[in-house]
Amino acid sequence: MTLQAIKYRRGKLEILDQLKLPHQEIYLEITSPEDAWNAIKLMQVRGAPAIAIVAVLSIAVWAAQFNQSSFHENSSKNLLPQVFSDKLKYLTTSRPTAVNLAEAATRLEALVWTAWEQSESTELSVVEAYTAAAEQMLTDDVKDNENIGRHGAEWIIRNAQADNREQKINVLTHCNTGSLATAGYGTALGVIRSLHSHGSLLHAYYTETRPYNQGSRLTGYELIHDKIPATLVTDSMAAALLCRLSRKKGMAAVIVGADRVAANGDTANKIGTYSLAILARYHSIKFIVAAPRTTIDHSTKSGADIVIEERASTELTTTKGPPIHRGANNELYIAKDQVDEIATAAEHTRAWNPAFDVTPADLIDVIVTEVGVAEKNAEGKFDLHAFFL
């Protein structure tokens, strides 16, 4: 059973606080869009699909608190659809790079106005239409992720496996793209889960993913939880790892997720992805992006048009975690109920901290979606529009 980052039943939403992982499993209740905005901004919930789902469900649980009369009171100066529209737009400001939230907000905003314009619509019928659509997103995401995992694993086994097809393979992944970043199963990590379930995976390697350590904290947590054989490496060890485990020795692919895929295939993902793509190309290792179609942004022509979020420099110059105590035999004990913040750089250090980078489509071999694998045409270009026909 995979980890559950989002717990939902109608009227109640809880998220697993990812700032406490991997040492504490603490769920936070989200009762309003404001709660969701703060949780997304602080990265208590993260991952493009999970951000979108938590955001839209936060409006559903907020709306569930009202009855017919209170809706009249709360929407006396604004049409109810405008209230929903304003809250959706507000939530999209929490993190600008990931496109899934913006896509969901646009779609649900249109749905609300359509429901409102029905001849016998009421405030409650509009809320019901919105809530049902938001809940469907939660259900669909798990199914989509399982399909991504299946398509990706099949493609790797068919195209990127070692010369001996009976030989199990190694893969490398970056950041966290599993159950903690989605409604369940995961995208890139879903591909790894599928490889493992098929008996094709020898070993998964994962980067720590500085500066927020989503790899060491979250991906490692999921892989250990699912008993998938895996090893942590620092980001700066990737080149040495790929050199050592070149394709002929069983390194099949580097698999990553995505926060936004431009129309031409350029992909924004966690900082460090671009450098991994360069390393994979040098070592003749397949570089695979795994993401649902909601991550593909047809309105963004190329990666040059993607807005890259920049975060506080203190995320780079400090780190948080529980303190370690050493026993008589030098064994380590983790004080899991305590969190300390320590400096990792000299005082007054200036730091640049972009949360994402953009990998050019030229360095990406395939983009795996829930409906199939996008491969390049004879001209070496992606035709992503074909996946929406």
Short mmCIF file of C-alpha atoms in Angstrom, two decimals:
data_model
loop_
_atom_site.label_atom_id
_atom_site.label_comp_id
_atom_site.label_asym_id
_atom_site.label_seq_id
_atom_site.Cartn_x
_atom_site.Cartn_y
_atom_site.Cartn_z
CA MET A 1 0.00 0.00 0.00
CA THR A 2 1.44 3.37 -1.05
CA LEU A 3 1.55 6.42 1.15
CA GLN A 4 -1.48 8.69 1.27
CA ALA A 5 -0.56 12.36 1.08
CA ILE A 6 -4.13 13.61 0.66
CA LYS A 7 -7.02 12.41 2.81
CA TYR A 8 -10.43 13.57 1.69
CA ARG A 9 -14.06 12.92 2.35
CA ARG A 10 -16.78 15.38 1.49
CA GLY A 11 -16.42 18.37 3.80
CA LYS A 12 -13.03 17.35 5.23
CA LEU A 13 -9.55 17.64 3.72
CA GLU A 14 -6.25 16.69 5.33
CA ILE A 15 -2.73 16.74 3.91
CA LEU A 16 0.40 15.00 5.09
CA ASP A 17 2.77 17.77 6.21
CA GLN A 18 5.79 17.08 4.01
CA LEU A 19 7.99 19.44 6.00
CA LYS A 20 7.83 16.90 8.84
CA LEU A 21 8.82 13.93 6.71
CA PRO A 22 10.53 11.53 6.84
CA HIS A 23 10.61 11.50 10.62
CA GLN A 24 7.03 12.40 11.54
CA GLU A 25 3.70 11.66 9.87
CA ILE A 26 1.49 14.60 10.78
CA TYR A 27 -1.69 15.48 8.91
CA LEU A 28 -2.89 19.08 8.65
CA GLU A 29 -6.54 19.94 8.17
CA ILE A 30 -7.31 22.32 5.33
CA THR A 31 -10.57 24.20 5.85
CA SER A 32 -10.27 27.13 3.44
CA PRO A 33 -8.49 28.37 0.31
CA GLU A 34 -6.28 30.46 2.59
CA ASP A 35 -5.13 27.30 4.39
CA ALA A 36 -4.35 25.69 1.06
CA TRP A 37 -2.47 28.74 -0.26
CA ASN A 38 -0.23 28.77 2.80
CA ALA A 39 0.38 25.00 2.70
CA ILE A 40 1.33 25.20 -1.00
CA LYS A 41 3.56 28.24 -0.56
CA LEU A 42 5.34 26.71 2.43
CA MET A 43 5.67 23.41 0.54
CA GLN A 44 3.79 21.45 3.17
CA VAL A 45 2.17 20.01 0.06
CA ARG A 46 4.14 19.96 -3.20
CA GLY A 47 4.24 18.29 -6.56
CA ALA A 48 2.28 19.77 -9.46
CA PRO A 49 -0.65 17.29 -9.43
CA ALA A 50 -1.01 17.36 -5.63
CA ILE A 51 -0.93 21.16 -5.54
CA ALA A 52 -3.80 21.37 -8.01
CA ILE A 53 -5.90 18.78 -6.20
CA VAL A 54 -5.44 20.29 -2.74
CA ALA A 55 -6.20 23.76 -4.08
CA VAL A 56 -9.48 22.87 -5.76
CA LEU A 57 -10.61 20.63 -2.90
CA SER A 58 -9.95 23.44 -0.41
CA ILE A 59 -12.70 25.46 -2.08
CA ALA A 60 -15.01 22.44 -1.94
CA VAL A 61 -14.53 22.00 1.83
CA TRP A 62 -14.89 25.76 2.34
CA ALA A 63 -18.17 25.75 0.41
CA ALA A 64 -19.44 22.73 2.34
CA GLN A 65 -19.60 24.88 5.48
CA PHE A 66 -22.45 26.96 4.12
CA ASN A 67 -26.14 26.32 3.68
CA GLN A 68 -28.53 27.96 1.25
CA SER A 69 -29.29 31.03 3.40
CA SER A 70 -25.66 31.70 4.30
CA PHE A 71 -24.74 31.60 0.62
CA HIS A 72 -27.19 34.41 0.00
CA GLU A 73 -25.52 36.39 2.80
CA ASN A 74 -21.98 35.71 1.60
CA SER A 75 -22.66 36.34 -2.08
CA SER A 76 -25.03 39.31 -1.82
CA LYS A 77 -22.50 41.65 -3.46
CA ASN A 78 -21.05 39.12 -5.91
CA LEU A 79 -22.46 36.34 -7.98
CA LEU A 80 -21.41 33.03 -6.49
CA PRO A 81 -19.43 32.01 -9.61
CA GLN A 82 -17.40 35.20 -9.23
CA VAL A 83 -16.60 34.22 -5.64
CA PHE A 84 -15.36 30.84 -6.87
CA SER A 85 -13.44 32.52 -9.69
CA ASP A 86 -11.71 34.90 -7.29
CA LYS A 87 -10.67 32.09 -4.97
CA LEU A 88 -9.34 29.99 -7.84
CA LYS A 89 -7.30 32.92 -9.15
CA TYR A 90 -5.99 33.58 -5.65
CA LEU A 91 -4.82 29.97 -5.31
CA THR A 92 -2.93 30.08 -8.61
CA THR A 93 -0.67 32.77 -7.13
CA SER A 94 0.71 30.34 -4.54
CA ARG A 95 3.31 28.83 -6.91
CA PRO A 96 3.47 30.12 -10.51
CA THR A 97 5.62 27.57 -12.36
CA ALA A 98 3.49 24.42 -12.08
CA VAL A 99 0.76 24.54 -14.72
CA ASN A 100 -1.61 21.89 -13.33
CA LEU A 101 -3.20 24.31 -10.86
CA ALA A 102 -3.75 26.99 -13.48
CA GLU A 103 -5.25 24.41 -15.84
CA ALA A 104 -7.60 23.10 -13.17
CA ALA A 105 -8.61 26.61 -12.11
CA THR A 106 -9.48 27.61 -15.67
CA ARG A 107 -11.48 24.43 -16.23
CA LEU A 108 -13.41 24.62 -12.96
CA GLU A 109 -14.09 28.32 -13.36
CA ALA A 110 -15.77 27.60 -16.70
CA LEU A 111 -17.72 24.74 -15.13
CA VAL A 112 -19.04 26.95 -12.34
CA TRP A 113 -20.28 29.64 -14.74
CA THR A 114 -21.93 26.99 -16.93
CA ALA A 115 -23.68 25.47 -13.90
CA TRP A 116 -24.81 28.93 -12.77
CA GLU A 117 -26.38 29.69 -16.13
CA GLN A 118 -28.64 26.64 -16.04
CA SER A 119 -32.30 27.65 -15.87
CA GLU A 120 -33.02 26.04 -12.50
CA SER A 121 -29.62 26.55 -10.87
CA THR A 122 -29.22 27.49 -7.21
CA GLU A 123 -26.19 28.32 -5.12
CA LEU A 124 -26.18 24.79 -3.74
CA SER A 125 -26.48 23.18 -7.18
CA VAL A 126 -23.47 25.18 -8.32
CA VAL A 127 -21.52 24.06 -5.25
CA GLU A 128 -22.50 20.46 -5.95
CA ALA A 129 -21.30 20.70 -9.55
CA TYR A 130 -18.00 22.21 -8.47
CA THR A 131 -17.47 19.71 -5.65
CA ALA A 132 -18.22 16.71 -7.87
CA ALA A 133 -15.70 17.94 -10.46
CA ALA A 134 -13.01 18.55 -7.84
CA GLU A 135 -13.58 15.11 -6.35
CA GLN A 136 -13.32 13.55 -9.80
CA MET A 137 -9.86 15.11 -10.18
CA LEU A 138 -8.74 13.17 -7.11
CA THR A 139 -10.05 9.90 -8.51
CA ASP A 140 -8.73 10.49 -12.03
CA ASP A 141 -5.22 11.39 -10.86
CA VAL A 142 -4.58 7.98 -9.32
CA LYS A 143 -5.82 6.20 -12.45
CA ASP A 144 -3.77 8.49 -14.69
CA ASN A 145 -0.63 7.89 -12.64
CA GLU A 146 -1.04 4.13 -12.84
CA ASN A 147 -1.34 4.43 -16.62
CA ILE A 148 1.76 6.65 -16.76
CA GLY A 149 3.64 4.01 -14.76
CA ARG A 150 2.51 1.24 -17.08
CA HIS A 151 3.27 3.10 -20.31
CA GLY A 152 6.65 4.26 -19.03
CA ALA A 153 7.74 0.85 -17.80
CA GLU A 154 6.72 -0.82 -21.04
CA TRP A 155 8.62 1.77 -23.08
CA ILE A 156 11.78 1.36 -21.01
CA ILE A 157 11.66 -2.42 -21.22
CA ARG A 158 11.14 -2.19 -24.96
CA ASN A 159 13.60 0.60 -25.81
CA ALA A 160 16.03 1.43 -23.05
CA GLN A 161 16.78 -1.85 -21.40
CA ALA A 162 20.31 -3.24 -21.34
CA ASP A 163 21.49 -5.25 -24.32
CA ASN A 164 20.51 -8.43 -22.52
CA ARG A 165 16.74 -8.15 -22.17
CA GLU A 166 16.73 -10.71 -19.40
CA GLN A 167 18.96 -8.47 -17.30
CA LYS A 168 17.28 -6.28 -14.72
CA ILE A 169 17.90 -2.56 -15.02
CA ASN A 170 18.91 0.45 -12.97
CA VAL A 171 17.28 3.87 -13.17
CA LEU A 172 17.96 7.29 -11.69
CA THR A 173 15.29 9.77 -10.59
CA HIS A 174 15.28 13.31 -9.24
CA CYS A 175 13.14 15.17 -6.68
CA ASN A 176 9.90 13.48 -5.56
CA THR A 177 7.28 12.35 -8.04
CA GLY A 178 5.47 9.65 -6.10
CA SER A 179 2.38 9.36 -3.93
CA LEU A 180 3.50 12.40 -1.96
CA ALA A 181 3.45 14.58 -5.10
CA THR A 182 0.16 13.29 -6.50
CA ALA A 183 -3.12 11.77 -5.40
CA GLY A 184 -1.36 8.40 -5.38
CA TYR A 185 1.16 6.09 -7.12
CA GLY A 186 3.12 8.88 -8.79
CA THR A 187 4.45 9.88 -12.21
CA ALA A 188 8.19 9.22 -12.61
CA LEU A 189 8.18 7.24 -9.37
CA GLY A 190 5.08 5.48 -10.69
CA VAL A 191 7.20 4.24 -13.61
CA ILE A 192 9.74 2.91 -11.12
CA ARG A 193 6.96 1.26 -9.10
CA SER A 194 5.68 -0.39 -12.28
CA LEU A 195 9.16 -1.62 -13.25
CA HIS A 196 9.53 -3.07 -9.77
CA SER A 197 6.14 -4.79 -9.83
CA HIS A 198 7.01 -6.35 -13.22
CA GLY A 199 10.26 -7.75 -11.80
CA SER A 200 12.34 -5.66 -14.23
CA LEU A 201 14.00 -3.29 -11.76
CA LEU A 202 17.38 -4.09 -10.29
CA HIS A 203 17.94 -0.83 -8.44
CA ALA A 204 16.63 2.73 -8.24
CA TYR A 205 19.01 5.59 -7.53
CA TYR A 206 17.67 8.94 -6.37
CA THR A 207 19.27 12.33 -5.86
CA GLU A 208 18.98 14.20 -2.60
CA THR A 209 17.64 17.19 -4.63
CA ARG A 210 19.14 20.23 -3.03
CA PRO A 211 18.33 22.60 -1.54
CA TYR A 212 15.01 21.30 -0.15
CA ASN A 213 16.03 17.64 -0.20
CA GLN A 214 12.80 16.28 -1.65
CA GLY A 215 14.75 13.25 -2.84
CA SER A 216 16.43 12.28 0.41
CA ARG A 217 13.44 13.20 2.57
CA LEU A 218 10.49 12.14 0.43
CA THR A 219 11.50 9.83 -2.40
CA GLY A 220 13.69 7.80 -0.07
CA TYR A 221 10.80 7.62 2.37
CA GLU A 222 8.49 6.22 -0.32
CA LEU A 223 11.02 3.74 -1.71
CA ILE A 224 11.80 2.39 1.76
CA HIS A 225 8.08 2.22 2.55
CA ASP A 226 7.43 0.18 -0.62
CA LYS A 227 10.56 -1.98 -0.12
CA ILE A 228 11.98 -1.01 -3.51
CA PRO A 229 15.78 -1.48 -3.67
CA ALA A 230 17.24 2.01 -3.81
CA THR A 231 20.30 4.12 -3.04
CA LEU A 232 20.61 7.83 -2.31
CA VAL A 233 23.26 9.94 -4.02
CA THR A 234 24.05 13.64 -3.77
CA ASP A 235 23.18 15.75 -6.81
CA SER A 236 26.87 16.22 -7.55
CA MET A 237 27.45 12.45 -7.70
CA ALA A 238 25.16 11.93 -10.69
CA ALA A 239 27.90 12.19 -13.33
CA ALA A 240 30.09 9.65 -11.56
CA LEU A 241 27.10 7.32 -11.09
CA LEU A 242 26.08 7.44 -14.75
CA CYS A 243 29.67 6.88 -15.82
CA ARG A 244 29.96 3.86 -13.56
CA LEU A 245 26.58 2.42 -14.51
CA SER A 246 26.59 3.20 -18.20
CA ARG A 247 23.91 1.74 -20.44
CA LYS A 248 25.85 -1.42 -21.24
CA LYS A 249 26.11 -2.13 -17.54
CA GLY A 250 22.41 -1.71 -16.94
CA MET A 251 21.63 1.98 -16.38
CA ALA A 252 18.52 2.21 -18.53
CA ALA A 253 17.17 5.70 -17.98
CA VAL A 254 16.93 8.89 -16.02
CA ILE A 255 13.24 9.41 -15.21
CA VAL A 256 11.87 12.74 -13.98
CA GLY A 257 8.52 14.44 -13.53
CA ALA A 258 7.46 17.87 -14.75
CA ASP A 259 5.84 21.03 -13.46
CA ARG A 260 5.17 22.50 -16.90
CA VAL A 261 5.77 21.17 -20.40
CA ALA A 262 5.77 23.80 -23.14
CA ALA A 263 4.13 23.17 -26.51
CA ASN A 264 7.48 22.24 -28.07
CA GLY A 265 8.39 19.80 -25.28
CA ASP A 266 10.71 22.05 -23.28
CA THR A 267 10.15 21.01 -19.68
CA ALA A 268 10.30 22.92 -16.41
CA ASN A 269 11.06 20.69 -13.45
CA LYS A 270 12.91 20.78 -10.16
CA ILE A 271 16.24 22.57 -10.28
CA GLY A 272 18.95 20.11 -11.28
CA THR A 273 16.86 18.36 -13.95
CA TYR A 274 18.60 20.17 -16.81
CA SER A 275 22.04 19.06 -15.68
CA LEU A 276 20.85 15.44 -15.42
CA ALA A 277 19.55 15.63 -19.00
CA ILE A 278 22.96 16.82 -20.21
CA LEU A 279 24.67 14.00 -18.32
CA ALA A 280 22.25 11.41 -19.67
CA ARG A 281 22.84 12.54 -23.24
CA TYR A 282 26.64 12.41 -22.80
CA HIS A 283 26.44 8.87 -21.42
CA SER A 284 23.90 7.69 -24.06
CA ILE A 285 21.24 7.03 -21.42
CA LYS A 286 17.57 7.62 -22.13
CA PHE A 287 16.09 10.73 -20.53
CA ILE A 288 12.37 10.38 -19.82
CA VAL A 289 9.79 12.90 -18.63
CA ALA A 290 6.68 11.42 -17.00
CA ALA A 291 3.68 13.70 -16.49
CA PRO A 292 -0.08 13.84 -17.02
CA ARG A 293 -1.45 15.78 -19.97
CA THR A 294 -2.61 18.53 -17.60
CA THR A 295 1.08 19.44 -17.27
CA ILE A 296 1.33 20.20 -21.01
CA ASP A 297 0.73 23.90 -21.59
CA HIS A 298 -0.14 24.60 -25.22
CA SER A 299 -0.27 28.34 -24.53
CA THR A 300 3.43 28.36 -23.66
CA LYS A 301 5.36 28.14 -26.92
CA SER A 302 8.75 27.19 -25.44
CA GLY A 303 10.70 27.02 -22.23
CA ALA A 304 11.81 30.63 -22.70
CA ASP A 305 8.25 31.68 -21.82
CA ILE A 306 8.03 29.73 -18.55
CA VAL A 307 8.13 31.83 -15.39
CA ILE A 308 10.62 30.31 -12.94
CA GLU A 309 9.81 30.69 -9.25
CA GLU A 310 12.65 31.95 -7.09
CA ARG A 311 12.53 31.14 -3.41
CA ALA A 312 14.14 32.52 -0.27
CA SER A 313 17.92 32.31 -0.06
CA THR A 314 17.63 30.89 3.45
CA GLU A 315 16.39 27.61 1.96
CA LEU A 316 19.89 27.28 0.51
CA THR A 317 21.92 28.61 3.43
CA THR A 318 20.11 26.71 6.19
CA THR A 319 18.63 23.27 6.71
CA LYS A 320 16.11 21.75 9.10
CA GLY A 321 15.87 18.36 10.72
CA PRO A 322 15.82 16.45 13.98
CA PRO A 323 19.04 16.38 15.98
CA ILE A 324 21.16 13.27 16.19
CA HIS A 325 22.41 11.66 19.40
CA ARG A 326 25.22 9.12 19.46
CA GLY A 327 25.18 6.11 21.70
CA ALA A 328 28.07 4.51 23.55
CA ASN A 329 29.01 2.47 20.47
CA ASN A 330 28.67 5.46 18.18
CA GLU A 331 25.25 4.32 16.94
CA LEU A 332 22.92 7.12 15.85
CA TYR A 333 19.60 8.00 17.46
CA ILE A 334 17.22 10.47 15.82
CA ALA A 335 15.26 12.78 18.12
CA LYS A 336 12.17 12.62 15.89
CA ASP A 337 10.01 14.86 18.05
CA GLN A 338 12.43 17.80 17.74
CA VAL A 339 13.31 19.95 14.72
CA ASP A 340 16.31 22.25 14.63
CA GLU A 341 17.39 24.73 11.97
CA ILE A 342 21.10 25.13 11.38
CA ALA A 343 23.26 27.31 9.14
CA THR A 344 25.09 25.58 6.28
CA ALA A 345 26.80 28.68 4.87
CA ALA A 346 28.78 31.60 6.20
CA GLU A 347 26.85 34.45 7.77
CA HIS A 348 25.77 37.13 5.25
CA THR A 349 26.07 34.67 2.33
CA ARG A 350 24.13 35.80 -0.75
CA ALA A 351 22.42 32.92 -2.56
CA TRP A 352 20.44 32.45 -5.76
CA ASN A 353 17.64 29.92 -5.32
CA PRO A 354 15.54 29.16 -8.42
CA ALA A 355 13.10 26.35 -7.66
CA PHE A 356 13.07 25.02 -11.23
CA ASP A 357 15.08 24.89 -14.42
CA VAL A 358 14.06 24.21 -18.02
CA THR A 359 15.31 21.20 -19.95
CA PRO A 360 15.27 21.74 -23.74
CA ALA A 361 13.18 19.26 -25.71
CA ASP A 362 16.31 18.32 -27.67
CA LEU A 363 17.62 16.54 -24.56
CA ILE A 364 14.38 14.65 -23.84
CA ASP A 365 13.88 11.25 -25.47
CA VAL A 366 10.18 10.75 -24.68
CA ILE A 367 7.36 12.26 -22.64
CA VAL A 368 5.19 9.64 -20.96
CA THR A 369 1.53 10.56 -20.39
CA GLU A 370 -1.52 8.69 -19.15
CA VAL A 371 -2.65 7.99 -22.74
CA GLY A 372 0.68 6.90 -24.17
CA VAL A 373 4.26 7.86 -24.90
CA ALA A 374 5.08 10.95 -26.97
CA GLU A 375 8.04 10.20 -29.20
CA LYS A 376 9.72 12.59 -31.62
CA ASN A 377 8.77 12.67 -35.29
CA ALA A 378 11.12 12.30 -38.25
CA GLU A 379 12.20 15.91 -37.80
CA GLY A 380 13.21 15.28 -34.19
CA LYS A 381 10.28 17.29 -32.77
CA PHE A 382 7.49 16.46 -30.35
CA ASP A 383 3.88 16.71 -31.62
CA LEU A 384 2.13 17.03 -28.28
CA HIS A 385 -1.13 18.28 -29.82
CA ALA A 386 -1.71 14.78 -31.14
CA PHE A 387 -2.26 13.58 -27.56
CA PHE A 388 -5.33 15.82 -27.22
CA LEU A 389 -7.19 14.80 -30.38
#
